[in-house]
Every structure is written in C-alpha cells, then in structure tokens.
Coordinates of C-alpha atoms in Angstrom, one line a residue:
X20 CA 0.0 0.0 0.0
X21 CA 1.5 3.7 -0.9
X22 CA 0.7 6.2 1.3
X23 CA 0.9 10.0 0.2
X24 CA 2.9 12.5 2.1
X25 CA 0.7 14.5 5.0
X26 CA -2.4 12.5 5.3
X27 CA -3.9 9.4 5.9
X28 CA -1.7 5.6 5.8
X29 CA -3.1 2.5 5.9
X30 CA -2.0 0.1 8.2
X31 CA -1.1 -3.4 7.6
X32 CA -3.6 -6.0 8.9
X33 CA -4.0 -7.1 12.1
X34 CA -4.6 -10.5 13.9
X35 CA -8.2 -11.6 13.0
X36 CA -10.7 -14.1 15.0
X37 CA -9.0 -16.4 17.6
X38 CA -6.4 -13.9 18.7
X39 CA -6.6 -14.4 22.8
X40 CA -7.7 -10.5 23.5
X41 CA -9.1 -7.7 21.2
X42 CA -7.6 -5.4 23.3
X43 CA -3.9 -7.1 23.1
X44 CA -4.4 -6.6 19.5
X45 CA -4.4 -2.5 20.5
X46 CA -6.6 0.2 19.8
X47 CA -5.4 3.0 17.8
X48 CA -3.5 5.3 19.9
X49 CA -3.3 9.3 19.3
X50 CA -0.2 8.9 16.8
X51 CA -2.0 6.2 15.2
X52 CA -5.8 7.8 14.3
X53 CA -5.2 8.9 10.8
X54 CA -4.4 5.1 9.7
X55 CA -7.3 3.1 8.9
X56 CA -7.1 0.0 10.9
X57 CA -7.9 -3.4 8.1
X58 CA -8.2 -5.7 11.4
X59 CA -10.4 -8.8 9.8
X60 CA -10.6 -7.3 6.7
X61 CA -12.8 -3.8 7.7
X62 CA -11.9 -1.2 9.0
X63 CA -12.5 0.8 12.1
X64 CA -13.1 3.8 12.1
X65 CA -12.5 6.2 14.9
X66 CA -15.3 8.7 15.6
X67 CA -15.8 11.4 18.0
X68 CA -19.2 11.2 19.9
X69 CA -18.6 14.4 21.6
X70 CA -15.5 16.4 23.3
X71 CA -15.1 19.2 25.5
X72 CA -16.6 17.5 28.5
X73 CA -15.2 17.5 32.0
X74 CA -16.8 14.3 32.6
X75 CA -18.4 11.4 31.5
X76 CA -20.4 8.2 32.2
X77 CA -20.5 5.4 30.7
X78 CA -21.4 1.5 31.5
X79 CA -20.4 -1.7 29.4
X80 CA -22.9 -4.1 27.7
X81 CA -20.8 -6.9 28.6
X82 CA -17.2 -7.7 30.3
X83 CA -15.0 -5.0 29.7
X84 CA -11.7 -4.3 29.6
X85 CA -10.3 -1.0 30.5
X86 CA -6.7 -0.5 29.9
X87 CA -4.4 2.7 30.7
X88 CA -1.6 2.3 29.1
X89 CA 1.5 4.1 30.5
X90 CA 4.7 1.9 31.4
X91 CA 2.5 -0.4 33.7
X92 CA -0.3 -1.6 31.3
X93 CA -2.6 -1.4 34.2
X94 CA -5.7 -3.5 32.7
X95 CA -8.9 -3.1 34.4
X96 CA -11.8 -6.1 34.2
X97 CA -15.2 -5.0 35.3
X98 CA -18.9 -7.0 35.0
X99 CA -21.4 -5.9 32.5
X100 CA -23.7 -3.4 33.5
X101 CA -21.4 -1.6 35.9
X102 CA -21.1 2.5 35.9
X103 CA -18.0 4.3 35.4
X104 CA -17.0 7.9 35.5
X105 CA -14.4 9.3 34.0
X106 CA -12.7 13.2 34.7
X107 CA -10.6 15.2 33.8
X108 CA -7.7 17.0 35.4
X109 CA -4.5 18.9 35.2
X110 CA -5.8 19.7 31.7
X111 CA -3.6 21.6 29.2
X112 CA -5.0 22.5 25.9
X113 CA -2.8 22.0 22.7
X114 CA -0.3 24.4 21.2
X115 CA -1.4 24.8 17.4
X116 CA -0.4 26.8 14.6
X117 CA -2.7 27.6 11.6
X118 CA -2.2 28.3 7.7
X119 CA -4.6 29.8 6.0
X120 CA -5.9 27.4 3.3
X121 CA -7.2 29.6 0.5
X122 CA -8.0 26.5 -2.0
X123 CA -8.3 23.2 -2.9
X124 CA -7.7 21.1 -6.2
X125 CA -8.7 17.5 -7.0
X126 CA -5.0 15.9 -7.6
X127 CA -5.3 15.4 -11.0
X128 CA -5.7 19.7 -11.5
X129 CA -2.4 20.3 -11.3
X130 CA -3.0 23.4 -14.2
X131 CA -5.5 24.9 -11.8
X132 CA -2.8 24.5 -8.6
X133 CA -0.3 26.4 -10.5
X134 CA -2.4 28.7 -12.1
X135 CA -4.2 29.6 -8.6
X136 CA -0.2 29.6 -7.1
X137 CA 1.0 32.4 -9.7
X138 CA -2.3 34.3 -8.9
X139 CA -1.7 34.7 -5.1
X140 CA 1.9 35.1 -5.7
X141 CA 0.8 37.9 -8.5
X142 CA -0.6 39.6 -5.3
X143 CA 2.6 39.3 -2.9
X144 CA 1.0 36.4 -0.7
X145 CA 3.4 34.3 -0.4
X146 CA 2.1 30.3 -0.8
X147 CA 2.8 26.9 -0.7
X148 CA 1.3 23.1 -2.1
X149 CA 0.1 21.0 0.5
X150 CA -0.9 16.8 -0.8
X151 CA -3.7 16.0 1.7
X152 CA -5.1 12.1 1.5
X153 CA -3.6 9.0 0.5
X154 CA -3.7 6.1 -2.2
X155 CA -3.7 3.0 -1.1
X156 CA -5.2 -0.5 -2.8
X157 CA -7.7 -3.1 -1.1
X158 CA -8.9 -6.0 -3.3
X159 CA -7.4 -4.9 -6.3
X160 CA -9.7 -1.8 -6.4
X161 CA -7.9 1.5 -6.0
X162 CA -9.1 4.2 -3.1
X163 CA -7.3 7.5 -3.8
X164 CA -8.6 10.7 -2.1
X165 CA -5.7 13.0 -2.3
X166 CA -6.1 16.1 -3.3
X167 CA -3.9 19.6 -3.1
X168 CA -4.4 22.2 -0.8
X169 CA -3.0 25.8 -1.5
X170 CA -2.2 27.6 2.0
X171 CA -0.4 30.7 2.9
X172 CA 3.0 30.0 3.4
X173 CA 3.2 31.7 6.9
X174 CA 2.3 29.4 9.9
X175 CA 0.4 31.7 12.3
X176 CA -1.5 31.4 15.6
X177 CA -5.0 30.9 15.5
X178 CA -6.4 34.0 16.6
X179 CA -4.0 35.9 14.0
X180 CA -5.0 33.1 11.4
X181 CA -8.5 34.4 11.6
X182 CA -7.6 38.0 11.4
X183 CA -5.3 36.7 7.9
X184 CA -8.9 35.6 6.8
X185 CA -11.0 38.5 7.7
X186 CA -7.9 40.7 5.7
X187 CA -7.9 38.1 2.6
X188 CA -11.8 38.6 2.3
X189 CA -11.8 42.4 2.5
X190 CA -9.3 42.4 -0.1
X191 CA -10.0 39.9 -2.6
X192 CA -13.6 38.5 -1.4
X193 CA -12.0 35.1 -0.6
X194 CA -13.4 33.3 1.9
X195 CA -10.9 30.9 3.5
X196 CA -10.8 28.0 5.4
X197 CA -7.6 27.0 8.6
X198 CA -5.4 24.2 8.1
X199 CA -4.4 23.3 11.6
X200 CA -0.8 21.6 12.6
X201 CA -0.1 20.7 16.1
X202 CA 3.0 21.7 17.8
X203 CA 2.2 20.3 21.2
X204 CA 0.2 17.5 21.7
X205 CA -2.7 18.0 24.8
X206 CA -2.1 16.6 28.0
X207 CA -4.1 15.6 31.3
X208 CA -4.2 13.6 34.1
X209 CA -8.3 10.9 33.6
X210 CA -9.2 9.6 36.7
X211 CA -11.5 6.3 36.9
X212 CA -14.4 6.6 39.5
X213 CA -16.7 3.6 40.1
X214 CA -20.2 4.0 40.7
X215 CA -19.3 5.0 44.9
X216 CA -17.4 7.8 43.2
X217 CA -14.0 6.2 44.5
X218 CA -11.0 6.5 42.0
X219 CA -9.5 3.4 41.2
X220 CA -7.2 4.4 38.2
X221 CA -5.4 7.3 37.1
X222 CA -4.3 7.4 32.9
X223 CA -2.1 9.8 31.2
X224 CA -4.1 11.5 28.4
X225 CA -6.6 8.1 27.6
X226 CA -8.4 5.4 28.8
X227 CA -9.2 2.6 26.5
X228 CA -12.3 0.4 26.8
X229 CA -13.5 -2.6 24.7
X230 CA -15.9 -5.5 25.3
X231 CA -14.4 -8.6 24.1
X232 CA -17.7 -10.3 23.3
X233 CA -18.5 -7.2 21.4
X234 CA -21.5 -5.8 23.6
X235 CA -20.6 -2.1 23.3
X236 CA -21.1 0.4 25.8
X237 CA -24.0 2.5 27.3
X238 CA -23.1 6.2 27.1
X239 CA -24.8 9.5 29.3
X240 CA -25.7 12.4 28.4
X241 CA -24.1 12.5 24.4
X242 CA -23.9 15.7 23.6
X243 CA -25.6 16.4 19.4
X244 CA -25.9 19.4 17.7
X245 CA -24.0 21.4 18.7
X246 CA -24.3 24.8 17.4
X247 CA -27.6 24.1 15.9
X248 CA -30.9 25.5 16.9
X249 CA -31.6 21.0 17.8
X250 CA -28.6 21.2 20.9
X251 CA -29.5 18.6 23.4
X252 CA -28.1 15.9 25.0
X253 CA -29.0 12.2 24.9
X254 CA -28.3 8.9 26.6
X255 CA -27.1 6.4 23.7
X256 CA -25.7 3.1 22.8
X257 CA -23.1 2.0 20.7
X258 CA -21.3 -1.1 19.2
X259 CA -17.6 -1.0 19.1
X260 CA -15.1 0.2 21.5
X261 CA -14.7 3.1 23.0
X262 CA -11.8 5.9 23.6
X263 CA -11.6 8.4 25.8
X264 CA -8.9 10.6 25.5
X265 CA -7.9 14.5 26.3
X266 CA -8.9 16.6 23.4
X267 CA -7.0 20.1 21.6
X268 CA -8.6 22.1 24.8
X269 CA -7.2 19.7 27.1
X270 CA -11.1 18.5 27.8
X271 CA -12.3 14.7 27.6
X272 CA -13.7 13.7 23.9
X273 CA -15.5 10.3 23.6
X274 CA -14.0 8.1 20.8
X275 CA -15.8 5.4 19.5
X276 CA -13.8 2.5 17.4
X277 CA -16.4 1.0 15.3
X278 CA -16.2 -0.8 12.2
X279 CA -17.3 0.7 9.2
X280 CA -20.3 -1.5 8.5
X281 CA -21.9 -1.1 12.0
X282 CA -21.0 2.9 11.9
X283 CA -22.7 3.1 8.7
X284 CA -25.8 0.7 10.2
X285 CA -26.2 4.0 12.9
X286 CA -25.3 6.4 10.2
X287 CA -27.3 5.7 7.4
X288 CA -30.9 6.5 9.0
X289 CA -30.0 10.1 9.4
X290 CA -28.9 10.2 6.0
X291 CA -32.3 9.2 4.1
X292 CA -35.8 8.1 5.1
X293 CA -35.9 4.5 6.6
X294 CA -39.2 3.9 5.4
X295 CA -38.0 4.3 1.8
X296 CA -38.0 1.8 -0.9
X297 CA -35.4 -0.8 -0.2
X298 CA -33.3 -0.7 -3.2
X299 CA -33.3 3.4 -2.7
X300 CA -31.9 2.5 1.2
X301 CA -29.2 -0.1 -0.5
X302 CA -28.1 2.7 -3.0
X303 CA -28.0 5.6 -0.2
X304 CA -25.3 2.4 2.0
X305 CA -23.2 2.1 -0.8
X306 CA -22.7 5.6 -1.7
X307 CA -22.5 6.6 2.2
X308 CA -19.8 4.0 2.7
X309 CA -17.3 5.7 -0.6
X310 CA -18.1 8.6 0.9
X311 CA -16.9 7.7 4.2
X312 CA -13.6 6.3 2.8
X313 CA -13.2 9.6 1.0
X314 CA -12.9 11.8 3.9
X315 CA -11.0 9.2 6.4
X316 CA -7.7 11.3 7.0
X317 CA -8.7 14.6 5.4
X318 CA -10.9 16.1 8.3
X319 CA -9.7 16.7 12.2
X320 CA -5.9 16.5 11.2
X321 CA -5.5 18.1 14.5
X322 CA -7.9 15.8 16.6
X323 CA -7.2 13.0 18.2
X324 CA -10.5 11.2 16.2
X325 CA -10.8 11.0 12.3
X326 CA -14.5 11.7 11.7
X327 CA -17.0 13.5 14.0
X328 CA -20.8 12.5 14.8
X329 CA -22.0 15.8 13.7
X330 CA -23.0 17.3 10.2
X331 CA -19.4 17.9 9.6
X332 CA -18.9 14.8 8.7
X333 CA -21.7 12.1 9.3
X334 CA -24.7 12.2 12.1
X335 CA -24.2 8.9 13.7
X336 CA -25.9 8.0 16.6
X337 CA -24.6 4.5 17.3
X338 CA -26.8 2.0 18.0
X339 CA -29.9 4.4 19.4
X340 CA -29.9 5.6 15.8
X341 CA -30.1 2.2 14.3
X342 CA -33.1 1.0 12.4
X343 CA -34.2 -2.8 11.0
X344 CA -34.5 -1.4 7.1
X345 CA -31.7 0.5 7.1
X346 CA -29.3 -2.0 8.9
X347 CA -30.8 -4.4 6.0
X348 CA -29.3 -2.4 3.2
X349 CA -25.8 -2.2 4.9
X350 CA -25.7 -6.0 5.6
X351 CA -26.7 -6.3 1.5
X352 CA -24.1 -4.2 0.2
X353 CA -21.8 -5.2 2.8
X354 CA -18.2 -3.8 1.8
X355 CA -19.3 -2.6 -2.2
X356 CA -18.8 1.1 -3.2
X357 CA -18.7 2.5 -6.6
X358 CA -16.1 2.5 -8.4
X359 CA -15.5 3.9 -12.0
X360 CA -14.0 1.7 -15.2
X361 CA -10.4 1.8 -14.1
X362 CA -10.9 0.7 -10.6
X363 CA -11.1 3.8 -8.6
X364 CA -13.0 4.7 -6.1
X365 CA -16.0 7.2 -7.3
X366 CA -16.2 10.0 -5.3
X367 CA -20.1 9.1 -4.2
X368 CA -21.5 12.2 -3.2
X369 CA -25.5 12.8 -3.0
X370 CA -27.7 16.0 -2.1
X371 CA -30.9 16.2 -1.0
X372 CA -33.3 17.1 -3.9
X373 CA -31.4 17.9 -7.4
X374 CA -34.5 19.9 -8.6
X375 CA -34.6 17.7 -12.3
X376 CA -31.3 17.4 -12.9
X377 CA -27.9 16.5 -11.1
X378 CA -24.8 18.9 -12.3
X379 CA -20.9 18.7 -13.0
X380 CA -18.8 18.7 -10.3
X381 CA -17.0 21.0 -11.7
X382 CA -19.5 23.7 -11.9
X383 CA -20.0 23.2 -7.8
X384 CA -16.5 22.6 -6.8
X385 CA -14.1 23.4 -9.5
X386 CA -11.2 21.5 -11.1
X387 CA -11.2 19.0 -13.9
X388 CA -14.4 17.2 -14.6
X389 CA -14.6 13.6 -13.5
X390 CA -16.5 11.9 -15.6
X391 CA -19.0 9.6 -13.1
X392 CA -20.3 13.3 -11.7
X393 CA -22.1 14.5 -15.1
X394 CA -25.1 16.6 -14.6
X395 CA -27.7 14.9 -15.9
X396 CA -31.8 15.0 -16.0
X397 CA -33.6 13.2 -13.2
X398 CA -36.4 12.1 -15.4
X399 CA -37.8 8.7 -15.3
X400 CA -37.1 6.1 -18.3
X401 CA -40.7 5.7 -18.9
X402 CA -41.2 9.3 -19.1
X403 CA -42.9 10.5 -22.4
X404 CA -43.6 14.1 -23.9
X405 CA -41.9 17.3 -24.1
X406 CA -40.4 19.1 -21.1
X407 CA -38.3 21.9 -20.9
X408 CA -35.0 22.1 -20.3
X409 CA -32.7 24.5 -17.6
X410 CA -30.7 26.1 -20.5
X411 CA -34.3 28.2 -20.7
X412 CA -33.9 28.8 -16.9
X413 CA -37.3 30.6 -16.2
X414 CA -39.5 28.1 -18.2
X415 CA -37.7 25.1 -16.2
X416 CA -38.5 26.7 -12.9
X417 CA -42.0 27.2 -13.7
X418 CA -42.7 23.9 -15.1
X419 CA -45.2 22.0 -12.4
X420 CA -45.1 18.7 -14.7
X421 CA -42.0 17.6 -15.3
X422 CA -41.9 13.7 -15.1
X423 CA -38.7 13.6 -12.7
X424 CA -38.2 10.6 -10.3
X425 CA -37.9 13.7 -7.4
X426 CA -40.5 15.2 -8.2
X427 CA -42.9 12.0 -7.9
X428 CA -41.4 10.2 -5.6
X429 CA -44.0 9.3 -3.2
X430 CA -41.1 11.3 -0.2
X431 CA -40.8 14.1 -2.7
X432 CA -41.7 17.6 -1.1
X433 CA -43.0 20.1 -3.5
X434 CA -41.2 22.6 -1.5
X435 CA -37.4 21.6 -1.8
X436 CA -38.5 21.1 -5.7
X437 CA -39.2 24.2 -6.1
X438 CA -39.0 27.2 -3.4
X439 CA -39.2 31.2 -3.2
X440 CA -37.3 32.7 -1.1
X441 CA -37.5 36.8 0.2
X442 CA -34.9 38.7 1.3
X443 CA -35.6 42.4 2.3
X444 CA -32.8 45.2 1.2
X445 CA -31.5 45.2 4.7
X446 CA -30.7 41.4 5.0
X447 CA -29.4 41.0 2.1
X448 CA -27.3 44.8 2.6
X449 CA -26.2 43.1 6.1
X450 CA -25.6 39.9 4.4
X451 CA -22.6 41.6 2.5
X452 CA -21.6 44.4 4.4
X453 CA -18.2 42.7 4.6
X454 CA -17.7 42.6 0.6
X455 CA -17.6 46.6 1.0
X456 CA -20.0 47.5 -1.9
X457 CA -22.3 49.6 -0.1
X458 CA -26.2 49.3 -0.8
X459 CA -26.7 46.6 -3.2
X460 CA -28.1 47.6 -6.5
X461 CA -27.9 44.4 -8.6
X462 CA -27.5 40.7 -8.5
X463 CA -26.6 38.8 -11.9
X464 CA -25.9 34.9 -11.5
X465 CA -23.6 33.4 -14.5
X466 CA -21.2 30.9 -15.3
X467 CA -24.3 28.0 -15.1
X468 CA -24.2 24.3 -15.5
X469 CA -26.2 22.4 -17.4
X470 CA -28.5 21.9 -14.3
X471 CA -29.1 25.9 -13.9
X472 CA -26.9 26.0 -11.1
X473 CA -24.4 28.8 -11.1
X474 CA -20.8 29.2 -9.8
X475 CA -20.6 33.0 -10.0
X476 CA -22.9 36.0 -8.4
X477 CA -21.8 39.5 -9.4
X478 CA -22.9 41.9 -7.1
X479 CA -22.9 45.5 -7.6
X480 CA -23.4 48.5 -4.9
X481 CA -23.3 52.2 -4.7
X482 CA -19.3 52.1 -3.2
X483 CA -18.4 49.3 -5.9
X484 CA -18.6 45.7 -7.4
X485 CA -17.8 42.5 -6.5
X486 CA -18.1 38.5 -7.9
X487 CA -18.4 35.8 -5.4
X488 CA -17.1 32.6 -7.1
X489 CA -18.3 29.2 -6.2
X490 CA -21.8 27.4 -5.8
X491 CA -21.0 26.7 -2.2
X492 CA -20.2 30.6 -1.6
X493 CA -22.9 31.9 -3.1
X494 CA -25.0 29.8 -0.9
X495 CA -22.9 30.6 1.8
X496 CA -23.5 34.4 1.4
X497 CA -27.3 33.9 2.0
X498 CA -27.4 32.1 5.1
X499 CA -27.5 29.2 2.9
X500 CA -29.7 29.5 0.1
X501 CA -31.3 26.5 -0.7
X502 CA -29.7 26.0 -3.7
X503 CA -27.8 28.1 -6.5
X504 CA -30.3 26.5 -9.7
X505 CA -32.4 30.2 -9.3
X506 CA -33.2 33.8 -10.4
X507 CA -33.8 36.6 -8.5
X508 CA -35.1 39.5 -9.3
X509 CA -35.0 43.1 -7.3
X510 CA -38.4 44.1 -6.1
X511 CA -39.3 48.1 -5.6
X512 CA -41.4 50.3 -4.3
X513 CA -43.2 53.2 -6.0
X514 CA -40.5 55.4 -6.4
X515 CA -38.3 53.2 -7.8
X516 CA -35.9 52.2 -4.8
X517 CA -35.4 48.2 -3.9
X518 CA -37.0 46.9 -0.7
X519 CA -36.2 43.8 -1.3
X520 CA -34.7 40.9 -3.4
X521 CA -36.7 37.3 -5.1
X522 CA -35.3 34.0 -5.4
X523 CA -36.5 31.8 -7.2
X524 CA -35.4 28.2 -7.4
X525 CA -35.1 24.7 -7.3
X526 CA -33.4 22.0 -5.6
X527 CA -32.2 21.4 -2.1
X528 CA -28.0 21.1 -2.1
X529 CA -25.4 21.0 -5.0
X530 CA -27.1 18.8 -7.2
X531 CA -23.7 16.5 -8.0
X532 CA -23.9 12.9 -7.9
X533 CA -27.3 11.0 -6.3
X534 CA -30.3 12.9 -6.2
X535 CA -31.6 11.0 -2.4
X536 CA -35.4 11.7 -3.5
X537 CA -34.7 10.9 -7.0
X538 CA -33.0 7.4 -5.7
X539 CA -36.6 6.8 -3.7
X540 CA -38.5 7.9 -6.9
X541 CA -36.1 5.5 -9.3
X542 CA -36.7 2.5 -6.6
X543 CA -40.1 2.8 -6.6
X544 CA -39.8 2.8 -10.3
X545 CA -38.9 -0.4 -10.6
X546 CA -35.3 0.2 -10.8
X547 CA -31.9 -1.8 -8.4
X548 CA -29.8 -0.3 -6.5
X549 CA -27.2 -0.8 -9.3
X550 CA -28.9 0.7 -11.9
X551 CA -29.8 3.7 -9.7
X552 CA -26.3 4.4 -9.4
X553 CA -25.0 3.2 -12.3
X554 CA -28.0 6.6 -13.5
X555 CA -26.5 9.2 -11.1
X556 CA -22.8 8.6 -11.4
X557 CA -22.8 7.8 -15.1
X558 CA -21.5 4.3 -15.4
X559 CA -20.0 4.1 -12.5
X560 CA -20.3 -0.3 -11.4
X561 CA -20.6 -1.7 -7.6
X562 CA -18.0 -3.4 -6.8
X563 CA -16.9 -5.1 -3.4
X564 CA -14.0 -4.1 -1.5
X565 CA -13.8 -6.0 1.4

C-alpha cells in the first residue's frame, strides 16, 4: 500500500478471530488515528461522539476491559452493566499553529494549482502546495482521495490566522478556510471513579475500553448538535469500542472504534428516510460508505479522532440511531462502493433534492471534470412528452409537470422542488456588508451548469462591485440559500428604490452525484440499487472491496 505525504496511511492487517484478546491486539493510539485499521478485513473507524466534557459516564454491555496504558499496562476487568465515571484533570490545551488554506484542487488539477499559485503570488501572498489524503489499494480496487491544498506559506496562531482571513476577504472576497498543525500534543491527568465515586485508576491523556464479546457500551448524556438550533443531550448506545482521551482544549472527547459497516448501520438513517424503498436504502449504503472512505484522513488533522458525529462529517448516533431497514441495506451491500472503469474509487456524493437534474462537479466545486459526476436529468425512463430544459432557466422553474423521479417520488416535497425565497434590502445589505459595496443595486448569476446552477454572483453596490465565485459561496453568502439553480429579481417600491430581493429556485443542495429523492422515486420505479447508481454517477459499477 502507498501512502501519500501528510495524510492518511493504511495500516497493515492485524490478527483476525482467535487472537486471545481484542484489546492485546491495541486500539489506535493518538499517533495512530489517521491510519485506517484493516483488522479482519474492515476497517474501524474512529469517531468522535462528543468532546469538551469534564466528565463522562458510561457502562459496558458486557465484560470489559479498561486499559491505561502508560509503562505499567494497568488492565482493568469489570462486569457488565457496571457504571463508570471518568474526569478530567490537570488539563492543558494544545499548542497549534494555523495556515490559512485559500484553496483546494482535485489531484489530477495540477494546471488549476499552478495557475491559482502564480495568482496569489501575483498579489505578494506568499504560498505553498500541500498533498492531503492518501492512495492506497484493497482487493485490487484503488481508493485515492488526495487532493492539493493551496495555503499561505506563513504558519500563524489561531487568533491571528482568523484576522489573515478577515484581511484576505476584504481584499480579494476570498473566503478561507484553517489548516491546523499541532505543535504540542494536549495533555491531562483521567481519573477512573466507580459507581461510589472512588477513584480506582489514574491514565495519562486516555483510557481505553472494549468489550471482548462485542457488547458495546451504554453512554450518558451524548452531547448532538451542537451549534444548531436541535442542541441537546441524549443517553445512547453504541457497538464497538470506545476511547476516551484529552482533546485540543485539554477536555475529555468520547472516541468510539467502530467498524465501518456497523458505523454506517447508525449512520445511514439520518442520512435518508428509513421507510424508503429498499433498493433506494441499499443505494444511499453504498454511496454513504465511498463517501466515508473519502474523507478518512482529510478532516480533524489536528484531533485525536478521524470523523466526527455531527453534520461535519456524518450524524451517527450509534446503535440508538439504528433501524431494521436500514441496517438491511448495509448487511446487502456489505463492503461494495462505486467504483469507476479503471478501478477507482468514485467519489459518491449525494444531495438532497437535485431539482430535475444533477450537475458537474465541476461547476459546484471546480477542477477537472470527472467523468462519473455528469449533470444529468432526473427524469424517469418511462417518461414520455416534451419538457423543458434548464438552458431556458425561467420556463424550467415554472414547469409544475415535469416527469422527474424527485419530483414524484412518493417522499418528494414540492417545496425543496421548487421554493421562493424573500430577502428584504436590509438582509441582504447586512448579508454583504463585509464585501464593502455599499447598498446593493444588482444581483446577476452566471457561469451556469447544465442543471441551472451557477458558480458565480456578481454583485454590484453604490461604493463598488464584486463577484463571489463558487456554488457553495454563493449559498454561503445567504445564510445558505437552498440552492444556486435560481433567479432573482429586485423588487421596488413606488419610487423606484429596492426593498427587497426574489429568489426563485429549485433544488435542495449541490445537485452533483445522487439525487436521495430521486434514488426513492427510481426505486419505486422499478429500478436496483445498481442501476440507480450506475444513473447518477454515469456508469460508475458496484463493486466489493472488502
């Protein structure tokens, strides 16, 4: 296996059934998370239930094992059902250092590096080319999700990081993301209280805890959503092992070591409705798993996890979240993804509601086009007639009869389909303020795909003009406009002066790759899970890799 520079490794395998004790086999440890770990053939995955916390309860399912590392190996055993604390103390957060990351480039758009390199340089920003993923082989199929990263050469603290991006944006209306590096690792002191409250272990920076049998763990009081308007907190259970471990503030995060099939059995109900057609579940498991594999070692570089349990990466919610259909479709596709005729791995994305018609990836995302993420129409084989088309924009928005498998799915909602969406002068004025333009007095989307979607807004105001580039962006820039397939149009009042601004659209998300509602509408169709995807990533086969 060939591992790239900077990113993710795979690791060799490990011991499968009959070794004497999971746990002698080892978990991952913190220099260890960004491998993916091939023991029996899948791997396990390392994901962060929550982090932050001072402390934490838990209780196993079965016997567990506890261990804490450190020069003694100091195992614990402990009966099922019993209650643990854990806490932290003598926490000290990590040292980091940030670089501004100002793009990023599929690895085969080396022209659109180089070009983007020169341009910054151009400007007297100093850069540099950063390879992020890895390629590595399983079964003779090929999983490759490097790509290149273009950062600002400087290394800077965080807080002065962020006032690099506020400066880049006022300058050049870039918005920016941090690439984090850490310097020092995060340290603390985790004591082990029973359920009396007595400490009976101490652990340098984690605990380990696994149920031989495979039981799992009870855990209190999971904290979800966070930053959403849905924060709560929620008792929950999950398969697997678990971790807990100091994170960057020098707080206790909740690790959970599951392998990818039974993550993806507590993942995949969050991502599509259970009730749905069963070849539509089995399509939305095979493209969930490629995209799993695709952002293994690209996100939380400087965690100590490599996926998170929020909309960051993927809602899981462990075995709580688990439900009989869904768990049905992993166990049929167990281990297949998509790959495309020369044995890579298709990058399986999937959006909500494509509005008619899926579109290129490189419209959404720039770089070269890959040809399994064509924009192409969501309209049923059986479909007869004449429709219209979204190179006459208006006409396909205001169609209310075209045959496509999201539009008459029997989950399809009329109003991610097509929306409206009002924004008075003052949001949108407030919405921009930073771009510097003053009062908006136009709005012009160009540069569309053949879905309608666009990848550039120009905006113009009474102190200037400005283009935001980038379908993402431009939904960004709204407070995440449902989509970028739209029109608006400035509305006035007698005298001539805008109060505010119509959007018109359709869709819900990007559009690239599988259209979810579509999938439901194809199923119930008639059509397999195969030829559902083999529609929405353009030839693209399932394959097993494991």
């Amino acid at each position: 296996m060939e591992a790239a520079d900077g990113g993710l490794t795979a690791s060799p395998p490990l011991p499968g059934p009959g070794a004497e004790d999971p746990l002698a086999q080892g978990l991952p440890g913190p220099g260890d998370l960004k491998r993916l770990d091939f023991r029996g053939g899948e791997p396990r995955i390392p994901i962060r239930l929550m982090e932050g916390r001072r402390e934490v309860t838990f209780s196993s399912r079965g016997r567990m094992k506890l261990r804490f590392g450190g020069p003694s190996d100091k195992v614990l055993d402990a009966a099922a059902g019993t209650r643990w604390s854990v806490r932290v103390t003598q926490g000290e957060p990590a040292v980091l250092t940030a670089r501004v990351q100002l793009a990023e480039f599929r690895f085969n758009d080396r022209e659109g590096l180089n070009a983007a390199m020169e341009e910054w340089k151009a400007r007297g920003v100093a850069v540099r080319a950063h390879v992020l993923g890895a390629v590595y082989g399983i079964a003779g199929k090929v999983i490759d999700n490097r790509r290149y990263l273009l950062l600002v050469d400087e290394a800077f603290t965080p807080d002065a990081a962020s006032r690099k991006q506020a400066e880049l944006l006022r300058g050049y209306g870039v918005r920016t993301t941090l690439f984090e590096e850490v310097r020092t690792p995060a340290s603390a002191i985790l004591e082990l209280r029973d359920e009396a409250g007595v400490v009976v272990g101490l652990a340098q920076d984690k605990l380990d805890a696994e149920t031989p049998d495979g039981a799992g763990f009870d855990v209190r009081q999971v904290e979800y959503g966070v930053g959403y308007d849905f924060h709560g907190f929620e008792d929950r259970t999950f398969r697997g092992a678990l971790q807990l471990v100091v994170d960057r503030a020098g707080m206790l995060a909740v690790v959970n070591v599951v392998p990818l099939e039974d993550l993806l059995k507590g993942l995949v109900p969050s991502e599509i409705f259970a009730r749905a057609h069963p070849e539509a579940l089995k399509a939305q498991a095979v493209t969930a798993r490629g995209e799993l594999l695709a952002k293994v070692g690209i996100k939380h570089l400087a965690d100590p996890y490599l996926l998170c349990s929020e909309q960051h990466c993927a809602v899981y919610r462990g075995r709580t979240g688990e439900v009989a259909s869904t768990t049905a479709a992993v166990e049929a596709t167990r281990g297949e993804a998509l790959f495309s005729q020369d044995g890579r791995l298709v990058d399986s994305v999937y959006s909500a509601v494509c509005g008619g018609h899926t579109e290129d990836n490189d419209v959404v995302w720039g770089g070269p086009p890959d040809p399994n993420l064509r924009g192409r129409p969501d309209v049923l084989p059986s479909a007869g007639g004449h429709y219209p088309l979204p190179a006459h924009l208006e006409e396909w928005l205001a169609a209310t009869d075209l045959p496509a498998a999201c539009r008459l799915s029997s989950f399809a909602q009329p109003s991610k389909f097509r929306w409206e969406k009002r924004f008075t002068a003052e949001q949108v004025n407030a919405f921009t303020r930073q771009l510097g333009i003053g009062r908006v007095q136009a709005l012009a989307f160009s540069e569309r795909g053949v879905s309608g979607r666009a990848r550039v807004l120009t905006l113009s105001g009474d102190l200037g003009a400005t283009q935001i580039r980038g379908e993402l962006n431009i939904r960004r820039l709204f407070g995440m406009l449902n989509s970028s397939m739209a029109v608006v149009t400035a509305e006035r009042n007698a005298e001539g002066q805008i109060t505010g601004w119509l959007f018109r659209g359709g869709g819900w998300g990007h559009g690239v790759g599988m259209c979810q509602t579509g999938a439901i509408g194809r199923a119930e169709a008639g059509q397999r899970y195969q030829d559902i995807l083999r529609h929405y990533f353009n030839g693209a086969e399932v394959a097993p890799i494991y």
